[in-house]
Amino acid sequence: MRAMTAETRVSDRVAAISESVTLKVDAKAKALKSAGRPVIVFGAGEPDFPTPDYIVEAAAKACADTRNHRYTPAGGLPELKAAIAEKTLRDSGYEVDAAQVLVTNGGKQAIYEAFAAILNPGDEVVVPAPYWTTYPESIRLAGGVPVPVVADETTGYRVSVEQLEAARTERTKALLFVSPNNPTGSVYTREEVERIGRWAVEHGLWVLTDEIYEHLVYEGAEFHSMPVVVPEVRERCIVVNGVAKTYAMTGWRVGWAIGPKDVIKAAANYQSHATSNVANVSQVAALAAVSGDLSAVAEMRSAFDRRRRTIVRMLNEIDGFVCPNPEGAFYAYPAVKGVLGKEIRGKRPQSSAELAELILDEVEVAVVPGEAFGTPGYLRMSYALSDEDLVDGVSRIHKLIAEAKD
Ligand code: PMP
């Protein structure tokens, strides 16, 4: 018998998963905070607003309804699927049938199941980087191979068709597309979405397009849904979305995938064995959210926009930081390569991970290093925090970096 070492106790497949750096930073910051430290956290990937009252009230009522105490169809409550189809037509102009909708435990599960449904072992997925940490892990868990394509600050973190084409091989099965983007906040123009969509169609690729930040765009930037801009992509397109960011509902865990019926059916079969239906009370809350208007997100958007302008201005005032203007989501993604290797309080951070650690240790500000997103040399700063904390936090970083010596 083989000795049970720490390595062999956990399967190779699962042992290969890395811990989410974003959640790790968050956990360290929260631990410091609960120990009474005045930590300012730019780590969160969630709105700092409460879920709107009418949604919470719908959920409270749903708790008392005994129908919700039981199993419901694994793929989602029929009325929610219908409402998601309607909402999709209203918000992005994409007309879909309720049978094309799978309700999932957050957008995260939608991504995981979408890749599980379309990838065979060894299939490659082109993933523009900086990327949200979950994409490569969910591709790998489905047996696929993520192929990152890096776009840096000089192009506003947007990849070109030429770059995508250079990464394409005969094993390429799919493209991951997300706009607005986490972690960079970049938003692709309609022309760019069209060019990329046409490229995918030309090569028979699947597109998984993540639209979770569709309503968080600023300064005249517009969200464009790829299957609307390029209708030919629809037969190989899976749209991922959810209520988390639009309605400040990260904890309720409701997302969805929209795609061709055969793939959605296959993903629903998978879900029926993995998790069954999403909690009914959460689904009823999501139903109230997507059937209601968009005033709550409009309010959040104006607060985010104000903070966005402040953080970008303040970050660009720091020597060695370069922060392109993010036009969507709620993240700023400054390049900090100009600071690495300099001496700060007796330390010489050589990587953005070391710099993030130094910032947390010295001035008690939590930021997520670019390593988490496949691009060392950057920091992700969520501006979903109060205006006062935002100014205080960036000022602390500014003062610390001002001490840097060659
Ligand atoms: N996509 C992107 C780009 C995200 O940033 C997130 C949340 N961090 C999600 C999907 C998933 O959100 P949830 O699972 O909470 O719906």
CSV table of C-alpha atoms and ligand atoms in Angstrom, one decimal, residues 45 105-109 111 132 135 178 180-182 210 212-213 240-245 250 253-255 331 380, ligand 1:
chain,number,residue,atom,x,y,z
A,45,GLY,CA,-15.8,41.9,-5.1
A,105,ASN,CA,-26.0,28.9,-7.5
A,106,GLY,CA,-24.5,32.2,-8.5
A,107,GLY,CA,-22.8,33.1,-11.8
A,108,LYS,CA,-19.9,31.0,-10.5
A,109,GLN,CA,-21.8,27.7,-10.8
A,111,ILE,CA,-19.4,29.2,-15.4
A,132,TRP,CA,-11.1,36.7,-12.9
A,135,TYR,CA,-12.1,31.0,-14.9
A,178,VAL,CA,-16.1,39.3,-20.2
A,180,PRO,CA,-17.1,44.9,-18.2
A,181,ASN,CA,-14.2,43.1,-16.8
A,182,ASN,CA,-13.1,41.9,-13.3
A,210,ASP,CA,-19.9,36.8,-18.7
A,212,ILE,CA,-22.5,40.0,-14.7
A,213,TYR,CA,-21.4,43.7,-14.7
A,240,VAL,CA,-23.5,34.0,-17.8
A,241,ASN,CA,-25.2,36.5,-15.6
A,242,GLY,CA,-26.8,36.8,-12.1
A,243,VAL,CA,-28.3,39.1,-9.5
A,244,ALA,CA,-25.2,39.5,-7.4
A,245,LYS,CA,-23.8,42.8,-8.7
A,250,THR,CA,-23.9,38.4,-3.6
A,253,ARG,CA,-26.4,32.9,-4.6
A,254,VAL,CA,-28.5,33.2,-7.8
A,255,GLY,CA,-27.1,33.3,-11.2
A,331,TYR,CA,-12.4,47.9,-9.8
A,380,ARG,CA,-6.7,45.2,-7.9
B,1,PMP,N1,-18.2,36.8,-13.0
B,1,PMP,C1,-17.4,37.8,-12.6
B,1,PMP,C2,-16.6,38.5,-13.6
B,1,PMP,C3,-17.4,38.1,-11.2
B,1,PMP,O1,-16.6,39.1,-10.8
B,1,PMP,C4,-18.2,37.4,-10.3
B,1,PMP,C5,-18.1,37.7,-8.8
B,1,PMP,N2,-16.9,38.0,-8.3
B,1,PMP,C6,-19.0,36.4,-10.8
B,1,PMP,C7,-19.0,36.1,-12.2
B,1,PMP,C8,-19.8,35.5,-10.0
B,1,PMP,O2,-20.7,36.0,-9.1
B,1,PMP,P1,-21.7,35.2,-8.3
B,1,PMP,O3,-21.2,33.7,-8.3
B,1,PMP,O4,-21.6,35.8,-7.0
B,1,PMP,O5,-23.0,35.3,-9.0
